[in-house]
């Protein structure tokens, strides 16, 4: 289940905390839903992402991030990923690089997302 919220005039499709793991197919469904509802960003709880997303060697994170970029949609991973980033430098570097850009962010909560979206 998703809901559309607006932060600083920017429509964000908010993915529910509960539900099936989000892999490539589910990400495409979210992209379609976001396009239909006019969202410019999609917020996905970190706990909903398939475990392979956090194992960069699988390529899932790259595939999902690229799909969002292709459709010019922002992707916000919402929640604490510190335990995962502490386990490896590659993921920590990936998160840091994403957070420097304007396409994919890892944020602690909706408040931080709203702050990042502020003009």
GROMACS .gro file of C-alpha atoms in nm:
model
  119
    1UNK     CA    1   0.000   0.000   0.000
    2UNK     CA    2   0.123   0.347  -0.082
    3UNK     CA    3   0.012   0.700  -0.001
    4UNK     CA    4   0.092   1.027  -0.169
    5UNK     CA    5   0.228   1.302   0.057
    6UNK     CA    6   0.362   1.643  -0.029
    7UNK     CA    7   0.673   1.798   0.125
    8UNK     CA    8   0.750   2.158   0.027
    9UNK     CA    9   0.532   2.124  -0.281
   10UNK     CA   10   0.703   1.801  -0.394
   11UNK     CA   11   0.477   1.495  -0.424
   12UNK     CA   12   0.629   1.185  -0.263
   13UNK     CA   13   0.488   0.834  -0.293
   14UNK     CA   14   0.525   0.682   0.053
   15UNK     CA   15   0.560   0.305   0.061
   16UNK     CA   16   0.403   0.128   0.360
   17UNK     CA   17   0.627  -0.013   0.634
   18UNK     CA   18   0.465  -0.354   0.605
   19UNK     CA   19   0.457  -0.571   0.297
   20UNK     CA   20   0.658  -0.793   0.069
   21UNK     CA   21   1.027  -0.735   0.008
   22UNK     CA   22   1.098  -0.490  -0.272
   23UNK     CA   23   1.316  -0.620  -0.551
   24UNK     CA   24   1.346  -0.516  -0.914
   25UNK     CA   25   0.990  -0.608  -1.017
   26UNK     CA   26   0.834  -0.437  -0.717
   27UNK     CA   27   1.048  -0.129  -0.780
   28UNK     CA   28   0.908  -0.110  -1.133
   29UNK     CA   29   0.557  -0.133  -0.989
   30UNK     CA   30   0.637   0.157  -0.754
   31UNK     CA   31   0.773   0.360  -1.046
   32UNK     CA   32   0.452   0.301  -1.239
   33UNK     CA   33   0.240   0.390  -0.938
   34UNK     CA   34   0.446   0.706  -0.879
   35UNK     CA   35   0.405   0.812  -1.241
   36UNK     CA   36   0.030   0.752  -1.227
   37UNK     CA   37  -0.005   0.957  -0.907
   38UNK     CA   38   0.228   1.235  -1.021
   39UNK     CA   39   0.497   1.174  -0.760
   40UNK     CA   40   0.850   1.303  -0.810
   41UNK     CA   41   1.001   1.093  -0.531
   42UNK     CA   42   0.936   0.748  -0.386
   43UNK     CA   43   1.012   0.679  -0.019
   44UNK     CA   44   1.081   0.315   0.061
   45UNK     CA   45   1.136   0.186   0.416
   46UNK     CA   46   1.482   0.029   0.442
   47UNK     CA   47   1.325  -0.278   0.598
   48UNK     CA   48   1.116  -0.339   0.286
   49UNK     CA   49   1.413  -0.359   0.050
   50UNK     CA   50   1.521  -0.709  -0.047
   51UNK     CA   51   1.836  -0.815   0.140
   52UNK     CA   52   2.022  -0.836  -0.192
   53UNK     CA   53   1.986  -0.458  -0.225
   54UNK     CA   54   2.237  -0.420   0.058
   55UNK     CA   55   2.480  -0.674  -0.093
   56UNK     CA   56   2.622  -0.461  -0.372
   57UNK     CA   57   2.782  -0.760  -0.542
   58UNK     CA   58   2.435  -0.880  -0.646
   59UNK     CA   59   2.380  -0.568  -0.856
   60UNK     CA   60   2.024  -0.522  -0.729
   61UNK     CA   61   2.089  -0.179  -0.576
   62UNK     CA   62   2.242  -0.056  -0.900
   63UNK     CA   63   1.953  -0.192  -1.107
   64UNK     CA   64   1.689  -0.031  -0.885
   65UNK     CA   65   1.868   0.304  -0.858
   66UNK     CA   66   1.921   0.310  -1.236
   67UNK     CA   67   1.552   0.242  -1.303
   68UNK     CA   68   1.452   0.535  -1.083
   69UNK     CA   69   1.707   0.756  -1.260
   70UNK     CA   70   1.578   0.647  -1.603
   71UNK     CA   71   1.229   0.759  -1.507
   72UNK     CA   72   1.360   1.077  -1.343
   73UNK     CA   73   1.221   0.982  -1.004
   74UNK     CA   74   1.399   1.031  -0.677
   75UNK     CA   75   1.439   0.734  -0.445
   76UNK     CA   76   1.458   0.783  -0.069
   77UNK     CA   77   1.548   0.485   0.148
   78UNK     CA   78   1.394   0.566   0.485
   79UNK     CA   79   1.526   0.412   0.804
   80UNK     CA   80   1.841   0.317   0.987
   81UNK     CA   81   2.094   0.136   0.768
   82UNK     CA   82   2.391   0.188   1.003
   83UNK     CA   83   2.418  -0.181   1.097
   84UNK     CA   84   2.445  -0.271   0.730
   85UNK     CA   85   2.691   0.006   0.644
   86UNK     CA   86   2.909  -0.087   0.942
   87UNK     CA   87   2.949  -0.434   0.795
   88UNK     CA   88   3.128  -0.320   0.479
   89UNK     CA   89   3.303  -0.026   0.323
   90UNK     CA   90   3.150  -0.071  -0.023
   91UNK     CA   91   2.794  -0.019   0.104
   92UNK     CA   92   2.905   0.268   0.328
   93UNK     CA   93   3.070   0.435   0.026
   94UNK     CA   94   2.759   0.373  -0.188
   95UNK     CA   95   2.533   0.536   0.073
   96UNK     CA   96   2.767   0.833   0.111
   97UNK     CA   97   2.785   0.888  -0.267
   98UNK     CA   98   2.407   0.861  -0.304
   99UNK     CA   99   2.353   1.114  -0.026
  100UNK     CA  100   2.576   1.365  -0.206
  101UNK     CA  101   2.352   1.362  -0.512
  102UNK     CA  102   1.995   1.462  -0.596
  103UNK     CA  103   1.864   1.123  -0.711
  104UNK     CA  104   1.892   0.870  -0.428
  105UNK     CA  105   1.910   0.942  -0.058
  106UNK     CA  106   1.931   0.737   0.258
  107UNK     CA  107   1.745   0.924   0.531
  108UNK     CA  108   1.667   0.837   0.892
  109UNK     CA  109   1.298   0.930   0.879
  110UNK     CA  110   1.031   1.138   0.707
  111UNK     CA  111   1.145   1.452   0.888
  112UNK     CA  112   1.492   1.424   0.737
  113UNK     CA  113   1.339   1.357   0.395
  114UNK     CA  114   1.127   1.671   0.426
  115UNK     CA  115   1.437   1.871   0.525
  116UNK     CA  116   1.631   1.742   0.224
  117UNK     CA  117   1.345   1.830  -0.010
  118UNK     CA  118   1.324   2.187   0.122
  119UNK     CA  119   1.421   2.453  -0.130
   0.00000   0.00000   0.00000
